[in-house]
Amino acid sequence: MRKIFLACPYSHADKDVVHGRFLACNKVAAQIIEAGHVVFSQVSMSHPVNLELQKTEKANIGKLWAPVDAVFLDMMQELIILDLEGWDKSAGIQREIEFYKARGQRVSLWSDVESEFS
């Protein structure tokens, strides 16, 4: 059983794009779970909570989640990046890539490994 941290670009000026990314993450997370693996889908967890944040400005949401993400980064054994438009420009995803590579753990793009979860 693989333990996967699922990363995905999240922030965008268009709230419909953000919601679409949330839905895409949920779909991939479901596919991974149905294939018998463990997944932490960061966007699946954080998006509904972000909609309820009343005291935190948008610019500070990433800082708010950093300690939560750190716990799950450490618990999972590999990183899969949902390679939607903008994934390669995400500072958060770059930090996650560096984290897993520094530990010698697998880092993959979803488009390269999707067939492993059928």
mmCIF file with all atom_site columns, N, CA and C in Angstrom, residues 13-77:
data_model
loop_
_atom_site.group_PDB
_atom_site.id
_atom_site.type_symbol
_atom_site.label_atom_id
_atom_site.label_alt_id
_atom_site.label_comp_id
_atom_site.label_asym_id
_atom_site.label_entity_id
_atom_site.label_seq_id
_atom_site.pdbx_PDB_ins_code
_atom_site.Cartn_x
_atom_site.Cartn_y
_atom_site.Cartn_z
_atom_site.occupancy
_atom_site.B_iso_or_equiv
_atom_site.pdbx_formal_charge
_atom_site.auth_seq_id
_atom_site.auth_comp_id
_atom_site.auth_asym_id
_atom_site.auth_atom_id
_atom_site.pdbx_PDB_model_num
ATOM 1   N N  . ALA A 1 13 ? -6.948  33.686 -9.551  1.00 0.00 ? 13 ALA A N  1
ATOM 2   C CA . ALA A 1 13 ? -7.818  34.852 -9.441  1.00 0.00 ? 13 ALA A CA 1
ATOM 3   C C  . ALA A 1 13 ? -9.283  34.503 -9.692  1.00 0.00 ? 13 ALA A C  1
ATOM 4   N N  . ASP A 1 14 ? -9.528  33.482 -10.475 1.00 0.00 ? 14 ASP A N  1
ATOM 5   C CA . ASP A 1 14 ? -10.888 33.073 -10.833 1.00 0.00 ? 14 ASP A CA 1
ATOM 6   C C  . ASP A 1 14 ? -11.351 31.975 -9.869  1.00 0.00 ? 14 ASP A C  1
ATOM 7   N N  . LYS A 1 15 ? -12.378 32.262 -9.077  1.00 0.00 ? 15 LYS A N  1
ATOM 8   C CA . LYS A 1 15 ? -12.843 31.283 -8.095  1.00 0.00 ? 15 LYS A CA 1
ATOM 9   C C  . LYS A 1 15 ? -13.389 30.012 -8.744  1.00 0.00 ? 15 LYS A C  1
ATOM 10  N N  . ASP A 1 16 ? -13.843 30.095 -9.996  1.00 0.00 ? 16 ASP A N  1
ATOM 11  C CA . ASP A 1 16 ? -14.298 28.893 -10.702 1.00 0.00 ? 16 ASP A CA 1
ATOM 12  C C  . ASP A 1 16 ? -13.129 27.964 -11.022 1.00 0.00 ? 16 ASP A C  1
ATOM 13  N N  . VAL A 1 17 ? -11.968 28.539 -11.316 1.00 0.00 ? 17 VAL A N  1
ATOM 14  C CA . VAL A 1 17 ? -10.767 27.732 -11.551 1.00 0.00 ? 17 VAL A CA 1
ATOM 15  C C  . VAL A 1 17 ? -10.363 27.030 -10.250 1.00 0.00 ? 17 VAL A C  1
ATOM 16  N N  . VAL A 1 18 ? -10.411 27.758 -9.142  1.00 0.00 ? 18 VAL A N  1
ATOM 17  C CA . VAL A 1 18 ? -10.074 27.175 -7.844  1.00 0.00 ? 18 VAL A CA 1
ATOM 18  C C  . VAL A 1 18 ? -11.010 26.004 -7.540  1.00 0.00 ? 18 VAL A C  1
ATOM 19  N N  . HIS A 1 19 ? -12.297 26.214 -7.749  1.00 0.00 ? 19 HIS A N  1
ATOM 20  C CA . HIS A 1 19 ? -13.261 25.148 -7.474  1.00 0.00 ? 19 HIS A CA 1
ATOM 21  C C  . HIS A 1 19 ? -13.040 23.949 -8.417  1.00 0.00 ? 19 HIS A C  1
ATOM 22  N N  . GLY A 1 20 ? -12.710 24.217 -9.655  1.00 0.00 ? 20 GLY A N  1
ATOM 23  C CA . GLY A 1 20 ? -12.425 23.142 -10.598 1.00 0.00 ? 20 GLY A CA 1
ATOM 24  C C  . GLY A 1 20 ? -11.211 22.326 -10.180 1.00 0.00 ? 20 GLY A C  1
ATOM 25  N N  . ARG A 1 21 ? -10.224 22.992 -9.641  1.00 0.00 ? 21 ARG A N  1
ATOM 26  C CA . ARG A 1 21 ? -9.035  22.284 -9.149  1.00 0.00 ? 21 ARG A CA 1
ATOM 27  C C  . ARG A 1 21 ? -9.397  21.399 -7.958  1.00 0.00 ? 21 ARG A C  1
ATOM 28  N N  . PHE A 1 22 ? -10.246 21.917 -7.094  1.00 0.00 ? 22 PHE A N  1
ATOM 29  C CA . PHE A 1 22 ? -10.751 21.141 -5.954  1.00 0.00 ? 22 PHE A CA 1
ATOM 30  C C  . PHE A 1 22 ? -11.446 19.869 -6.437  1.00 0.00 ? 22 PHE A C  1
ATOM 31  N N  . LEU A 1 23 ? -12.323 20.001 -7.403  1.00 0.00 ? 23 LEU A N  1
ATOM 32  C CA . LEU A 1 23 ? -13.046 18.842 -7.935  1.00 0.00 ? 23 LEU A CA 1
ATOM 33  C C  . LEU A 1 23 ? -12.094 17.837 -8.592  1.00 0.00 ? 23 LEU A C  1
ATOM 34  N N  . ALA A 1 24 ? -11.110 18.346 -9.316  1.00 0.00 ? 24 ALA A N  1
ATOM 35  C CA . ALA A 1 24 ? -10.128 17.466 -9.967  1.00 0.00 ? 24 ALA A CA 1
ATOM 36  C C  . ALA A 1 24 ? -9.335  16.676 -8.923  1.00 0.00 ? 24 ALA A C  1
ATOM 37  N N  . CYS A 1 25 ? -8.957  17.323 -7.837  1.00 0.00 ? 25 CYS A N  1
ATOM 38  C CA . CYS A 1 25 ? -8.228  16.633 -6.762  1.00 0.00 ? 25 CYS A CA 1
ATOM 39  C C  . CYS A 1 25 ? -9.082  15.538 -6.134  1.00 0.00 ? 25 CYS A C  1
ATOM 40  N N  . ASN A 1 26 ? -10.343 15.840 -5.921  1.00 0.00 ? 26 ASN A N  1
ATOM 41  C CA . ASN A 1 26 ? -11.228 14.842 -5.328  1.00 0.00 ? 26 ASN A CA 1
ATOM 42  C C  . ASN A 1 26 ? -11.328 13.606 -6.218  1.00 0.00 ? 26 ASN A C  1
ATOM 43  N N  . LYS A 1 27 ? -11.426 13.822 -7.514  1.00 0.00 ? 27 LYS A N  1
ATOM 44  C CA . LYS A 1 27 ? -11.546 12.716 -8.463  1.00 0.00 ? 27 LYS A CA 1
ATOM 45  C C  . LYS A 1 27 ? -10.291 11.833 -8.433  1.00 0.00 ? 27 LYS A C  1
ATOM 46  N N  . VAL A 1 28 ? -9.131  12.465 -8.442  1.00 0.00 ? 28 VAL A N  1
ATOM 47  C CA . VAL A 1 28 ? -7.868  11.712 -8.412  1.00 0.00 ? 28 VAL A CA 1
ATOM 48  C C  . VAL A 1 28 ? -7.705  10.999 -7.069  1.00 0.00 ? 28 VAL A C  1
ATOM 49  N N  . ALA A 1 29 ? -8.025  11.679 -5.968  1.00 0.00 ? 29 ALA A N  1
ATOM 50  C CA . ALA A 1 29 ? -7.924  11.050 -4.647  1.00 0.00 ? 29 ALA A CA 1
ATOM 51  C C  . ALA A 1 29 ? -8.816  9.815  -4.577  1.00 0.00 ? 29 ALA A C  1
ATOM 52  N N  . ALA A 1 30 ? -10.026 9.915  -5.110  1.00 0.00 ? 30 ALA A N  1
ATOM 53  C CA . ALA A 1 30 ? -10.940 8.770  -5.118  1.00 0.00 ? 30 ALA A CA 1
ATOM 54  C C  . ALA A 1 30 ? -10.347 7.609  -5.914  1.00 0.00 ? 30 ALA A C  1
ATOM 55  N N  . GLN A 1 31 ? -9.730  7.916  -7.036  1.00 0.00 ? 31 GLN A N  1
ATOM 56  C CA . GLN A 1 31 ? -9.132  6.874  -7.866  1.00 0.00 ? 31 GLN A CA 1
ATOM 57  C C  . GLN A 1 31 ? -7.990  6.181  -7.124  1.00 0.00 ? 31 GLN A C  1
ATOM 58  N N  . ILE A 1 32 ? -7.191  6.949  -6.418  1.00 0.00 ? 32 ILE A N  1
ATOM 59  C CA . ILE A 1 32 ? -6.076  6.385  -5.656  1.00 0.00 ? 32 ILE A CA 1
ATOM 60  C C  . ILE A 1 32 ? -6.600  5.493  -4.533  1.00 0.00 ? 32 ILE A C  1
ATOM 61  N N  . ILE A 1 33 ? -7.631  5.943  -3.833  1.00 0.00 ? 33 ILE A N  1
ATOM 62  C CA . ILE A 1 33 ? -8.211  5.165  -2.737  1.00 0.00 ? 33 ILE A CA 1
ATOM 63  C C  . ILE A 1 33 ? -8.842  3.881  -3.273  1.00 0.00 ? 33 ILE A C  1
ATOM 64  N N  . GLU A 1 34 ? -9.556  3.985  -4.381  1.00 0.00 ? 34 GLU A N  1
ATOM 65  C CA . GLU A 1 34 ? -10.176 2.791  -4.962  1.00 0.00 ? 34 GLU A CA 1
ATOM 66  C C  . GLU A 1 34 ? -9.145  1.765  -5.427  1.00 0.00 ? 34 GLU A C  1
ATOM 67  N N  . ALA A 1 35 ? -7.938  2.238  -5.712  1.00 0.00 ? 35 ALA A N  1
ATOM 68  C CA . ALA A 1 35 ? -6.858  1.327  -6.104  1.00 0.00 ? 35 ALA A CA 1
ATOM 69  C C  . ALA A 1 35 ? -6.175  0.702  -4.887  1.00 0.00 ? 35 ALA A C  1
ATOM 70  N N  . GLY A 1 36 ? -6.635  1.060  -3.676  1.00 0.00 ? 36 GLY A N  1
ATOM 71  C CA . GLY A 1 36 ? -6.127  0.427  -2.461  1.00 0.00 ? 36 GLY A CA 1
ATOM 72  C C  . GLY A 1 36 ? -4.988  1.129  -1.770  1.00 0.00 ? 36 GLY A C  1
ATOM 73  N N  . HIS A 1 37 ? -4.832  2.426  -2.042  1.00 0.00 ? 37 HIS A N  1
ATOM 74  C CA . HIS A 1 37 ? -3.720  3.172  -1.449  1.00 0.00 ? 37 HIS A CA 1
ATOM 75  C C  . HIS A 1 37 ? -4.238  4.266  -0.521  1.00 0.00 ? 37 HIS A C  1
ATOM 76  N N  . VAL A 1 38 ? -3.334  4.802  0.277   1.00 0.00 ? 38 VAL A N  1
ATOM 77  C CA . VAL A 1 38 ? -3.637  5.901  1.182   1.00 0.00 ? 38 VAL A CA 1
ATOM 78  C C  . VAL A 1 38 ? -3.261  7.199  0.484   1.00 0.00 ? 38 VAL A C  1
ATOM 79  N N  . VAL A 1 39 ? -4.107  8.205  0.611   1.00 0.00 ? 39 VAL A N  1
ATOM 80  C CA . VAL A 1 39 ? -3.798  9.494  0.004   1.00 0.00 ? 39 VAL A CA 1
ATOM 81  C C  . VAL A 1 39 ? -4.207  10.619 0.944   1.00 0.00 ? 39 VAL A C  1
ATOM 82  N N  . PHE A 1 40 ? -3.360  11.619 1.013   1.00 0.00 ? 40 PHE A N  1
ATOM 83  C CA . PHE A 1 40 ? -3.740  12.885 1.628   1.00 0.00 ? 40 PHE A CA 1
ATOM 84  C C  . PHE A 1 40 ? -3.827  13.884 0.495   1.00 0.00 ? 40 PHE A C  1
ATOM 85  N N  . SER A 1 41 ? -5.032  14.331 0.222   1.00 0.00 ? 41 SER A N  1
ATOM 86  C CA . SER A 1 41 ? -5.263  15.320 -0.824  1.00 0.00 ? 41 SER A CA 1
ATOM 87  C C  . SER A 1 41 ? -5.401  16.683 -0.169  1.00 0.00 ? 41 SER A C  1
ATOM 88  N N  . GLN A 1 42 ? -4.337  17.429 -0.218  1.00 0.00 ? 42 GLN A N  1
ATOM 89  C CA . GLN A 1 42 ? -4.260  18.714 0.458   1.00 0.00 ? 42 GLN A CA 1
ATOM 90  C C  . GLN A 1 42 ? -5.391  19.652 0.039   1.00 0.00 ? 42 GLN A C  1
ATOM 91  N N  . VAL A 1 43 ? -5.631  19.767 -1.248  1.00 0.00 ? 43 VAL A N  1
ATOM 92  C CA . VAL A 1 43 ? -6.665  20.682 -1.734  1.00 0.00 ? 43 VAL A CA 1
ATOM 93  C C  . VAL A 1 43 ? -8.051  20.182 -1.338  1.00 0.00 ? 43 VAL A C  1
ATOM 94  N N  . SER A 1 44 ? -8.261  18.865 -1.368  1.00 0.00 ? 44 SER A N  1
ATOM 95  C CA . SER A 1 44 ? -9.562  18.322 -0.966  1.00 0.00 ? 44 SER A CA 1
ATOM 96  C C  . SER A 1 44 ? -9.885  18.683 0.478   1.00 0.00 ? 44 SER A C  1
ATOM 97  N N  . MET A 1 45 ? -8.873  18.679 1.323   1.00 0.00 ? 45 MET A N  1
ATOM 98  C CA . MET A 1 45 ? -9.095  19.014 2.726   1.00 0.00 ? 45 MET A CA 1
ATOM 99  C C  . MET A 1 45 ? -9.196  20.517 2.950   1.00 0.00 ? 45 MET A C  1
ATOM 100 N N  . SER A 1 46 ? -8.322  21.263 2.319   1.00 0.00 ? 46 SER A N  1
ATOM 101 C CA . SER A 1 46 ? -8.224  22.685 2.653   1.00 0.00 ? 46 SER A CA 1
ATOM 102 C C  . SER A 1 46 ? -9.285  23.564 1.994   1.00 0.00 ? 46 SER A C  1
ATOM 103 N N  . HIS A 1 47 ? -9.722  23.226 0.808   1.00 0.00 ? 47 HIS A N  1
ATOM 104 C CA . HIS A 1 47 ? -10.660 24.093 0.093   1.00 0.00 ? 47 HIS A CA 1
ATOM 105 C C  . HIS A 1 47 ? -11.950 24.357 0.883   1.00 0.00 ? 47 HIS A C  1
ATOM 106 N N  . PRO A 1 48 ? -12.636 23.330 1.389   1.00 0.00 ? 48 PRO A N  1
ATOM 107 C CA . PRO A 1 48 ? -13.863 23.619 2.150   1.00 0.00 ? 48 PRO A CA 1
ATOM 108 C C  . PRO A 1 48 ? -13.598 24.463 3.395   1.00 0.00 ? 48 PRO A C  1
ATOM 109 N N  . VAL A 1 49 ? -12.462 24.224 4.034   1.00 0.00 ? 49 VAL A N  1
ATOM 110 C CA . VAL A 1 49 ? -12.110 25.006 5.215   1.00 0.00 ? 49 VAL A CA 1
ATOM 111 C C  . VAL A 1 49 ? -11.814 26.454 4.819   1.00 0.00 ? 49 VAL A C  1
ATOM 112 N N  . ASN A 1 50 ? -11.080 26.628 3.714   1.00 0.00 ? 50 ASN A N  1
ATOM 113 C CA . ASN A 1 50 ? -10.748 27.980 3.254   1.00 0.00 ? 50 ASN A CA 1
ATOM 114 C C  . ASN A 1 50 ? -12.002 28.815 3.016   1.00 0.00 ? 50 ASN A C  1
ATOM 115 N N  . LEU A 1 51 ? -13.054 28.188 2.536   1.00 0.00 ? 51 LEU A N  1
ATOM 116 C CA . LEU A 1 51 ? -14.302 28.909 2.281   1.00 0.00 ? 51 LEU A CA 1
ATOM 117 C C  . LEU A 1 51 ? -14.926 29.452 3.564   1.00 0.00 ? 51 LEU A C  1
ATOM 118 N N  . GLU A 1 52 ? -14.555 28.859 4.694   1.00 0.00 ? 52 GLU A N  1
ATOM 119 C CA . GLU A 1 52 ? -15.106 29.273 5.984   1.00 0.00 ? 52 GLU A CA 1
ATOM 120 C C  . GLU A 1 52 ? -14.193 30.210 6.772   1.00 0.00 ? 52 GLU A C  1
ATOM 121 N N  . LEU A 1 53 ? -12.982 30.411 6.303   1.00 0.00 ? 53 LEU A N  1
ATOM 122 C CA . LEU A 1 53 ? -12.045 31.277 7.032   1.00 0.00 ? 53 LEU A CA 1
ATOM 123 C C  . LEU A 1 53 ? -12.549 32.714 7.009   1.00 0.00 ? 53 LEU A C  1
ATOM 124 N N  . GLN A 1 54 ? -12.755 33.257 8.178   1.00 0.00 ? 54 GLN A N  1
ATOM 125 C CA . GLN A 1 54 ? -13.283 34.619 8.296   1.00 0.00 ? 54 GLN A CA 1
ATOM 126 C C  . GLN A 1 54 ? -12.226 35.618 8.769   1.00 0.00 ? 54 GLN A C  1
ATOM 127 N N  . LYS A 1 55 ? -11.224 35.141 9.502   1.00 0.00 ? 55 LYS A N  1
ATOM 128 C CA . LYS A 1 55 ? -10.258 36.029 10.138  1.00 0.00 ? 55 LYS A CA 1
ATOM 129 C C  . LYS A 1 55 ? -8.924  36.101 9.394   1.00 0.00 ? 55 LYS A C  1
ATOM 130 N N  . THR A 1 56 ? -8.753  35.286 8.369   1.00 0.00 ? 56 THR A N  1
ATOM 131 C CA . THR A 1 56 ? -7.475  35.216 7.667   1.00 0.00 ? 56 THR A CA 1
ATOM 132 C C  . THR A 1 56 ? -7.610  35.794 6.273   1.00 0.00 ? 56 THR A C  1
ATOM 133 N N  . GLU A 1 57 ? -6.730  36.737 5.952   1.00 0.00 ? 57 GLU A N  1
ATOM 134 C CA . GLU A 1 57 ? -6.736  37.319 4.609   1.00 0.00 ? 57 GLU A CA 1
ATOM 135 C C  . GLU A 1 57 ? -6.228  36.287 3.609   1.00 0.00 ? 57 GLU A C  1
ATOM 136 N N  . LYS A 1 58 ? -6.727  36.374 2.375   1.00 0.00 ? 58 LYS A N  1
ATOM 137 C CA . LYS A 1 58 ? -6.358  35.412 1.333   1.00 0.00 ? 58 LYS A CA 1
ATOM 138 C C  . LYS A 1 58 ? -4.851  35.241 1.199   1.00 0.00 ? 58 LYS A C  1
ATOM 139 N N  . ALA A 1 59 ? -4.128  36.335 1.274   1.00 0.00 ? 59 ALA A N  1
ATOM 140 C CA . ALA A 1 59 ? -2.675  36.294 1.095   1.00 0.00 ? 59 ALA A CA 1
ATOM 141 C C  . ALA A 1 59 ? -1.977  35.470 2.177   1.00 0.00 ? 59 ALA A C  1
ATOM 142 N N  . ASN A 1 60 ? -2.628  35.269 3.309   1.00 0.00 ? 60 ASN A N  1
ATOM 143 C CA . ASN A 1 60 ? -2.000  34.558 4.430   1.00 0.00 ? 60 ASN A CA 1
ATOM 144 C C  . ASN A 1 60 ? -2.487  33.124 4.607   1.00 0.00 ? 60 ASN A C  1
ATOM 145 N N  . ILE A 1 61 ? -3.349  32.663 3.736   1.00 0.00 ? 61 ILE A N  1
ATOM 146 C CA . ILE A 1 61 ? -3.907  31.319 3.888   1.00 0.00 ? 61 ILE A CA 1
ATOM 147 C C  . ILE A 1 61 ? -2.823  30.249 3.787   1.00 0.00 ? 61 ILE A C  1
ATOM 148 N N  . GLY A 1 62 ? -1.890  30.399 2.858   1.00 0.00 ? 62 GLY A N  1
ATOM 149 C CA . GLY A 1 62 ? -0.810  29.413 2.723   1.00 0.00 ? 62 GLY A CA 1
ATOM 150 C C  . GLY A 1 62 ? 0.009   29.292 3.993   1.00 0.00 ? 62 GLY A C  1
ATOM 151 N N  . LYS A 1 63 ? 0.279   30.417 4.651   1.00 0.00 ? 63 LYS A N  1
ATOM 152 C CA . LYS A 1 63 ? 1.043   30.397 5.904   1.00 0.00 ? 63 LYS A CA 1
ATOM 153 C C  . LYS A 1 63 ? 0.255   29.688 7.002   1.00 0.00 ? 63 LYS A C  1
ATOM 154 N N  . LEU A 1 64 ? -1.046  29.841 6.975   1.00 0.00 ? 64 LEU A N  1
ATOM 155 C CA . LEU A 1 64 ? -1.901  29.203 7.967   1.00 0.00 ? 64 LEU A CA 1
ATOM 156 C C  . LEU A 1 64 ? -1.844  27.677 7.843   1.00 0.00 ? 64 LEU A C  1
ATOM 157 N N  . TRP A 1 65 ? -1.788  27.190 6.600   1.00 0.00 ? 65 TRP A N  1
ATOM 158 C CA . TRP A 1 65 ? -1.793  25.748 6.356   1.00 0.00 ? 65 TRP A CA 1
ATOM 159 C C  . TRP A 1 65 ? -0.410  25.110 6.472   1.00 0.00 ? 65 TRP A C  1
ATOM 160 N N  . ALA A 1 66 ? 0.658   25.879 6.446   1.00 0.00 ? 66 ALA A N  1
ATOM 161 C CA . ALA A 1 66 ? 2.017   25.319 6.423   1.00 0.00 ? 66 ALA A CA 1
ATOM 162 C C  . ALA A 1 66 ? 2.276   24.281 7.525   1.00 0.00 ? 66 ALA A C  1
ATOM 163 N N  . PRO A 1 67 ? 1.918   24.550 8.789   1.00 0.00 ? 67 PRO A N  1
ATOM 164 C CA . PRO A 1 67 ? 2.191   23.533 9.812   1.00 0.00 ? 67 PRO A CA 1
ATOM 165 C C  . PRO A 1 67 ? 1.330   22.272 9.657   1.00 0.00 ? 67 PRO A C  1
ATOM 166 N N  . VAL A 1 68 ? 0.126   22.426 9.142   1.00 0.00 ? 68 VAL A N  1
ATOM 167 C CA . VAL A 1 68 ? -0.741  21.266 8.897   1.00 0.00 ? 68 VAL A CA 1
ATOM 168 C C  . VAL A 1 68 ? -0.132  20.415 7.786   1.00 0.00 ? 68 VAL A C  1
ATOM 169 N N  . ASP A 1 69 ? 0.251   21.071 6.695   1.00 0.00 ? 69 ASP A N  1
ATOM 170 C CA . ASP A 1 69 ? 0.855   20.358 5.575   1.00 0.00 ? 69 ASP A CA 1
ATOM 171 C C  . ASP A 1 69 ? 2.119   19.623 5.999   1.00 0.00 ? 69 ASP A C  1
ATOM 172 N N  . ALA A 1 70 ? 2.916   20.240 6.866   1.00 0.00 ? 70 ALA A N  1
ATOM 173 C CA . ALA A 1 70 ? 4.177   19.637 7.301   1.00 0.00 ? 70 ALA A CA 1
ATOM 174 C C  . ALA A 1 70 ? 3.939   18.278 7.962   1.00 0.00 ? 70 ALA A C  1
ATOM 175 N N  . VAL A 1 71 ? 2.876   18.172 8.738   1.00 0.00 ? 71 VAL A N  1
ATOM 176 C CA . VAL A 1 71 ? 2.559   16.897 9.395   1.00 0.00 ? 71 VAL A CA 1
ATOM 177 C C  . VAL A 1 71 ? 2.286   15.820 8.350   1.00 0.00 ? 71 VAL A C  1
ATOM 178 N N  . PHE A 1 72 ? 1.472   16.158 7.347   1.00 0.00 ? 72 PHE A N  1
ATOM 179 C CA . PHE A 1 72 ? 1.106   15.167 6.340   1.00 0.00 ? 72 PHE A CA 1
ATOM 180 C C  . PHE A 1 72 ? 2.251   14.887 5.360   1.00 0.00 ? 72 PHE A C  1
ATOM 181 N N  . LEU A 1 73 ? 3.065   15.883 5.071   1.00 0.00 ? 73 LEU A N  1
ATOM 182 C CA . LEU A 1 73 ? 4.245   15.644 4.234   1.00 0.00 ? 73 LEU A CA 1
ATOM 183 C C  . LEU A 1 73 ? 5.123   14.574 4.872   1.00 0.00 ? 73 LEU A C  1
ATOM 184 N N  . ASP A 1 74 ? 5.304   14.688 6.173   1.00 0.00 ? 74 ASP A N  1
ATOM 185 C CA . ASP A 1 74 ? 6.162   13.750 6.893   1.00 0.00 ? 74 ASP A CA 1
ATOM 186 C C  . ASP A 1 74 ? 5.557   12.351 6.961   1.00 0.00 ? 74 ASP A C  1
ATOM 187 N N  . MET A 1 75 ? 4.253   12.255 7.033   1.00 0.00 ? 75 MET A N  1
ATOM 188 C CA . MET A 1 75 ? 3.580   10.955 7.175   1.00 0.00 ? 75 MET A CA 1
ATOM 189 C C  . MET A 1 75 ? 3.527   10.160 5.865   1.00 0.00 ? 75 MET A C  1
ATOM 190 N N  . MET A 1 76 ? 3.452   10.851 4.749   1.00 0.00 ? 76 MET A N  1
ATOM 191 C CA . MET A 1 76 ? 3.313   10.175 3.470   1.00 0.00 ? 76 MET A CA 1
ATOM 192 C C  . MET A 1 76 ? 4.692   9.785  2.937   1.00 0.00 ? 76 MET A C  1
ATOM 193 N N  . GLN A 1 77 ? 4.720   8.869  1.960   1.00 0.00 ? 77 GLN A N  1
ATOM 194 C CA . GLN A 1 77 ? 5.989   8.337  1.473   1.00 0.00 ? 77 GLN A CA 1
ATOM 195 C C  . GLN A 1 77 ? 6.342   8.758  0.057   1.00 0.00 ? 77 GLN A C  1
#
